[in-house]
PDB file of C-alpha atoms and ligand atoms in Angstrom:
ATOM      1  CA  MET A 406      29.385  30.393 123.774  1.00 92.00           C
ATOM      2  CA  LEU A 407      28.708  30.697 126.635  1.00 92.00           C
ATOM      3  CA  GLN A 408      27.288  26.910 128.707  1.00 93.00           C
ATOM      4  CA  CYS A 409      23.702  25.509 130.136  1.00 93.00           C
ATOM      5  CA  THR A 410      23.185  26.560 133.798  1.00 91.00           C
ATOM      6  CA  ALA A 411      21.585  23.512 133.980  1.00 93.00           C
ATOM      7  CA  VAL A 412      22.629  21.835 136.860  1.00 93.00           C
ATOM      8  CA  HIS A 413      21.400  18.465 138.942  1.00 95.00           C
ATOM      9  CA  PRO A 414      22.312  17.050 142.152  1.00 95.00           C
ATOM     10  CA  LEU A 415      25.264  14.479 142.002  1.00 94.00           C
ATOM     11  CA  PRO A 416      23.352  10.683 143.179  1.00 92.00           C
ATOM     12  CA  PRO A 417      23.891   9.177 146.587  1.00 93.00           C
ATOM     13  CA  PRO A 418      27.325   7.134 146.217  1.00 91.00           C
ATOM     14  CA  GLU A 419      25.013   4.256 146.178  1.00 93.00           C
ATOM     15  CA  THR A 420      23.579   5.054 142.556  1.00 93.00           C
ATOM     16  CA  LEU A 421      26.613   5.623 141.687  1.00 93.00           C
ATOM     17  CA  LEU A 422      28.046   2.446 142.718  1.00 92.00           C
ATOM     18  CA  LEU A 423      24.730   0.566 140.939  1.00 92.00           C
ATOM     19  CA  VAL A 424      26.226   2.305 137.843  1.00 91.00           C
ATOM     20  CA  ALA A 425      29.932   1.294 137.703  1.00 92.00           C
ATOM     21  CA  VAL A 426      28.590  -2.863 138.777  1.00 91.00           C
ATOM     22  CA  ARG A 427      25.839  -2.329 136.556  1.00 91.00           C
ATOM     23  CA  GLN A 428      27.705  -0.913 133.118  1.00 89.00           C
ATOM     24  CA  ASP A 429      30.473  -2.401 133.604  1.00 88.00           C
ATOM     25  CA  ALA A 430      31.937   0.775 133.709  1.00 91.00           C
ATOM     26  CA  ALA A 431      34.736   1.107 137.071  1.00 92.00           C
ATOM     27  CA  PRO A 432      36.161   4.333 137.107  1.00 93.00           C
ATOM     28  CA  ASN A 433      40.115   3.578 136.422  1.00 92.00           C
ATOM     29  CA  GLY A 434      40.585   5.198 138.646  1.00 91.00           C
ATOM     30  CA  PRO A 435      39.582   7.199 142.754  1.00 90.00           C
ATOM     31  CA  VAL A 436      36.496   9.280 142.046  1.00 89.00           C
ATOM     32  CA  SER A 437      35.146  12.272 144.124  1.00 87.00           C
ATOM     33  CA  PHE A 438      33.890  15.022 142.451  1.00 88.00           C
ATOM     34  CA  LEU A 439      34.444  18.922 143.929  1.00 80.00           C
ATOM     35  CA  SER A 440      30.453  19.335 144.899  1.00 86.00           C
ATOM     36  CA  ASP A 441      27.314  18.150 144.907  1.00 92.00           C
ATOM     37  CA  HIS A 442      25.951  19.131 141.936  1.00 94.00           C
ATOM     38  CA  MET A 443      25.840  17.777 137.767  1.00 94.00           C
ATOM     39  CA  LEU A 444      27.074  20.655 135.629  1.00 90.00           C
ATOM     40  CA  CYS A 445      25.640  20.560 131.691  1.00 93.00           C
ATOM     41  CA  GLU A 446      29.115  20.030 129.993  1.00 93.00           C
ATOM     42  CA  PHE A 447      26.529  22.132 126.622  1.00 95.00           C
ATOM     43  CA  GLY A 448      26.104  25.453 125.272  1.00 95.00           C
ATOM     44  CA  GLU A 449      23.649  27.480 126.467  1.00 93.00           C
ATOM     45  CA  GLY A 450      20.606  27.215 124.748  1.00 94.00           C
ATOM     46  CA  HIS A 451      20.823  23.192 123.318  1.00 96.00           C
ATOM     47  CA  ASP A 452      18.457  20.429 122.868  1.00 95.00           C
ATOM     48  CA  GLY A 453      17.449  17.882 124.515  1.00 94.00           C
ATOM     49  CA  SER A 454      19.080  16.121 127.518  1.00 96.00           C
ATOM     50  CA  HIS A 455      21.694  18.531 129.426  1.00 97.00           C
ATOM     51  CA  ALA A 456      24.674  15.979 130.565  1.00 97.00           C
ATOM     52  CA  ASP A 457      27.908  16.357 132.955  1.00 95.00           C
ATOM     53  CA  LEU A 458      31.347  13.513 133.139  1.00 94.00           C
ATOM     54  CA  LEU A 459      31.371  10.957 136.286  1.00 95.00           C
ATOM     55  CA  TRP A 460      33.795   9.470 135.380  1.00 95.00           C
ATOM     56  CA  GLU A 461      36.489   7.405 133.200  1.00 94.00           C
ATOM     57  CA  THR A 462      36.171   4.028 132.348  1.00 93.00           C
ATOM     58  CA  GLY A 463      38.470   1.615 130.431  1.00 90.00           C
ATOM     59  CA  THR A 464      41.224   1.638 128.637  1.00 85.00           C
ATOM     60  CA  LEU A 465      42.680   1.649 125.397  1.00 82.00           C
ATOM     61  CA  SER A 466      43.635  -1.555 123.310  1.00 83.00           C
ATOM     62  CA  TRP A 467      44.426  -2.030 119.684  1.00 85.00           C
ATOM     63  CA  GLU A 468      43.870  -5.601 119.767  1.00 89.00           C
ATOM     64  CA  THR A 469      40.030  -5.362 120.521  1.00 83.00           C
ATOM     65  CA  GLY A 470      39.674  -1.978 118.856  1.00 80.00           C
ATOM     66  CA  THR A 471      38.742  -0.634 122.030  1.00 79.00           C
ATOM     67  CA  LEU A 472      38.625   2.895 123.616  1.00 80.00           C
ATOM     68  CA  PRO A 473      38.247   4.442 126.967  1.00 88.00           C
ATOM     69  CA  LYS A 474      34.827   6.194 127.856  1.00 92.00           C
ATOM     70  CA  GLY A 475      33.545   8.836 129.674  1.00 94.00           C
ATOM     71  CA  VAL A 476      30.676   7.327 132.159  1.00 95.00           C
ATOM     72  CA  TRP A 477      28.468   9.965 131.333  1.00 96.00           C
ATOM     73  CA  ALA A 478      24.524  11.186 133.024  1.00 96.00           C
ATOM     74  CA  ARG A 479      21.930  12.883 130.951  1.00 97.00           C
ATOM     75  CA  TRP A 480      19.250  14.299 132.494  1.00 97.00           C
ATOM     76  CA  ALA A 481      16.484  15.599 131.013  1.00 95.00           C
ATOM     77  CA  ASP A 482      14.230  18.735 132.538  1.00 93.00           C
ATOM     78  CA  SER A 483      11.656  16.042 133.860  1.00 92.00           C
ATOM     79  CA  GLY A 484      13.967  15.394 136.394  1.00 87.00           C
ATOM     80  CA  ALA A 485      14.940  12.024 135.277  1.00 93.00           C
ATOM     81  CA  VAL A 486      18.680  10.592 134.743  1.00 95.00           C
ATOM     82  CA  GLU A 487      20.455   7.996 132.750  1.00 95.00           C
ATOM     83  CA  PHE A 488      24.150   6.896 133.291  1.00 95.00           C
ATOM     84  CA  VAL A 489      25.997   5.780 129.879  1.00 93.00           C
ATOM     85  CA  PRO A 490      29.068   5.031 128.837  1.00 93.00           C
ATOM     86  CA  LEU A 491      29.945   7.159 125.436  1.00 93.00           C
ATOM     87  CA  PRO A 492      33.195   8.015 123.493  1.00 91.00           C
ATOM     88  CA  TRP A 493      34.683  10.987 123.292  1.00 91.00           C
ATOM     89  CA  CYS A 494      34.081  13.592 121.047  1.00 93.00           C
ATOM     90  CA  GLY A 495      37.218  14.200 120.860  1.00 88.00           C
ATOM     91  CA  ALA A 496      37.298  15.784 118.020  1.00 94.00           C
ATOM     92  CA  GLU A 497      40.275  18.532 118.156  1.00 94.00           C
ATOM     93  CA  ASN A 498      40.466  21.640 116.677  1.00 95.00           C
ATOM     94  CA  GLU A 499      44.248  23.642 115.585  1.00 95.00           C
ATOM     95  CA  THR A 500      45.905  23.788 118.403  1.00 95.00           C
ATOM     96  CA  GLY A 501      45.091  20.518 119.347  1.00 94.00           C
ATOM     97  CA  GLU A 502      42.989  20.429 122.149  1.00 91.00           C
ATOM     98  CA  TRP A 503      40.170  17.827 121.714  1.00 91.00           C
ATOM     99  CA  CYS A 504      37.217  17.832 122.753  1.00 94.00           C
ATOM    100  CA  ALA A 505      36.251  16.467 125.943  1.00 90.00           C
ATOM    101  CA  VAL A 506      32.359  16.351 125.099  1.00 93.00           C
ATOM    102  CA  LEU A 507      30.503  12.925 124.898  1.00 93.00           C
ATOM    103  CA  SER A 508      30.481  11.838 121.306  1.00 91.00           C
ATOM    104  CA  GLU A 509      27.358  13.507 119.333  1.00 88.00           C
ATOM    105  CA  HIS A 510      26.738  16.114 121.264  1.00 95.00           C
ATOM    106  CA  PRO A 511      24.954  19.220 119.865  1.00 96.00           C
ATOM    107  CA  PRO A 512      26.336  22.269 118.851  1.00 93.00           C
ATOM    108  CA  GLY A 513      29.890  23.761 120.774  1.00 94.00           C
ATOM    109  CA  HIS A 514      33.158  21.424 121.339  1.00 96.00           C
ATOM    110  CA  LYS A 515      35.001  22.180 124.030  1.00 93.00           C
ATOM    111  CA  TRP A 516      36.062  25.714 123.367  1.00 93.00           C
ATOM    112  CA  GLU A 517      33.656  26.969 121.708  1.00 94.00           C
ATOM    113  CA  VAL A 518      31.855  26.703 125.494  1.00 94.00           C
ATOM    114  CA  THR A 519      32.752  29.350 128.695  1.00 88.00           C
ATOM    115  CA  ASP A 520      32.154  28.147 131.511  1.00 82.00           C
ATOM    116  CA  PRO A 521      32.676  31.746 133.497  1.00 82.00           C
ATOM    117  CA  THR A 522      31.615  30.218 136.747  1.00 77.00           C
ATOM    118  CA  ARG A 523      33.588  26.514 136.011  1.00 73.00           C
ATOM    119  CA  THR A 524      37.022  28.730 135.338  1.00 81.00           C
ATOM    120  CA  ALA A 525      36.454  31.177 138.553  1.00 87.00           C
ATOM    121  CA  PHE A 526      35.649  27.351 140.691  1.00 86.00           C
ATOM    122  CA  ALA A 527      38.783  26.402 138.964  1.00 86.00           C
ATOM    123  CA  ALA A 528      41.041  29.834 140.519  1.00 90.00           C
ATOM    124  CA  ASP A 529      39.528  29.414 143.705  1.00 92.00           C
ATOM    125  CA  VAL A 530      40.298  25.943 144.280  1.00 92.00           C
ATOM    126  CA  ILE A 531      44.005  25.840 142.959  1.00 91.00           C
ATOM    127  CA  ALA A 532      44.216  29.653 145.430  1.00 91.00           C
ATOM    128  CA  ASN A 533      43.123  27.748 148.247  1.00 92.00           C
ATOM    129  CA  PRO A 534      43.346  23.938 148.149  1.00 92.00           C
ATOM    130  CA  GLU A 535      43.010  23.200 151.668  1.00 93.00           C
ATOM    131  CA  LYS A 536      38.734  24.861 151.365  1.00 92.00           C
ATOM    132  CA  TYR A 537      38.671  21.665 149.983  1.00 91.00           C
ATOM    133  CA  GLY A 538      40.186  19.400 151.032  1.00 93.00           C
ATOM    134  CA  LEU A 539      43.380  19.313 149.570  1.00 92.00           C
ATOM    135  CA  PRO A 540      47.185  19.723 150.744  1.00 91.00           C
ATOM    136  CA  PRO A 541      48.010  22.679 150.153  1.00 88.00           C
ATOM    137  CA  ARG A 542      49.778  24.415 147.759  1.00 82.00           C
ATOM    138  CA  PRO A 543      54.324  23.767 147.523  1.00 79.00           C
ATOM    139  CA  PRO A 544      56.123  27.157 147.964  1.00 80.00           C
ATOM    140  CA  GLY A 545      57.774  28.503 145.032  1.00 76.00           C
ATOM    141  CA  LEU A 546      54.304  27.540 143.146  1.00 66.00           C
ATOM    142  CA  GLY A 547      52.859  31.231 140.720  1.00 57.00           C
TER     143      GLY A 547
HETATM  144 ZN1  LIG B 479      22.725  22.049 128.775  1.00 72.62          ZN
HETATM  145 ZN1  LIG B 480      33.253  17.948 120.254  1.00 72.62          ZN
END
């Protein structure tokens, strides 16, 4: 199935900082966004709100039984946005690929949803890193 095409402007940095502090969900490392929009990660035609991952938070702890989570932005068609730390789906397919979409997502695991735009964008970032403020590719990389 194709990916949902819903987009929503990325909230300003001040808002994201408040999310990290208020939800005790600080990013595990530096956070950078490739665009100033969030793209829904679900399969097209889903019910309910749209969602995009903002960053990963938390670490695996065998003592407490906690797992890393994603901080997700979920938005309704009305434009209302909420931020929720949720674990990943974690389902695994027969090739060992695991589903990197939030738990309780609508039908369509990550490997069942195709996003031609994101695929093309990723290919352009790899081919033209300078365009995105990244260091040039080392010579010799195909
Ligand atoms: Zn959506
Ligand atoms: Zn899944």
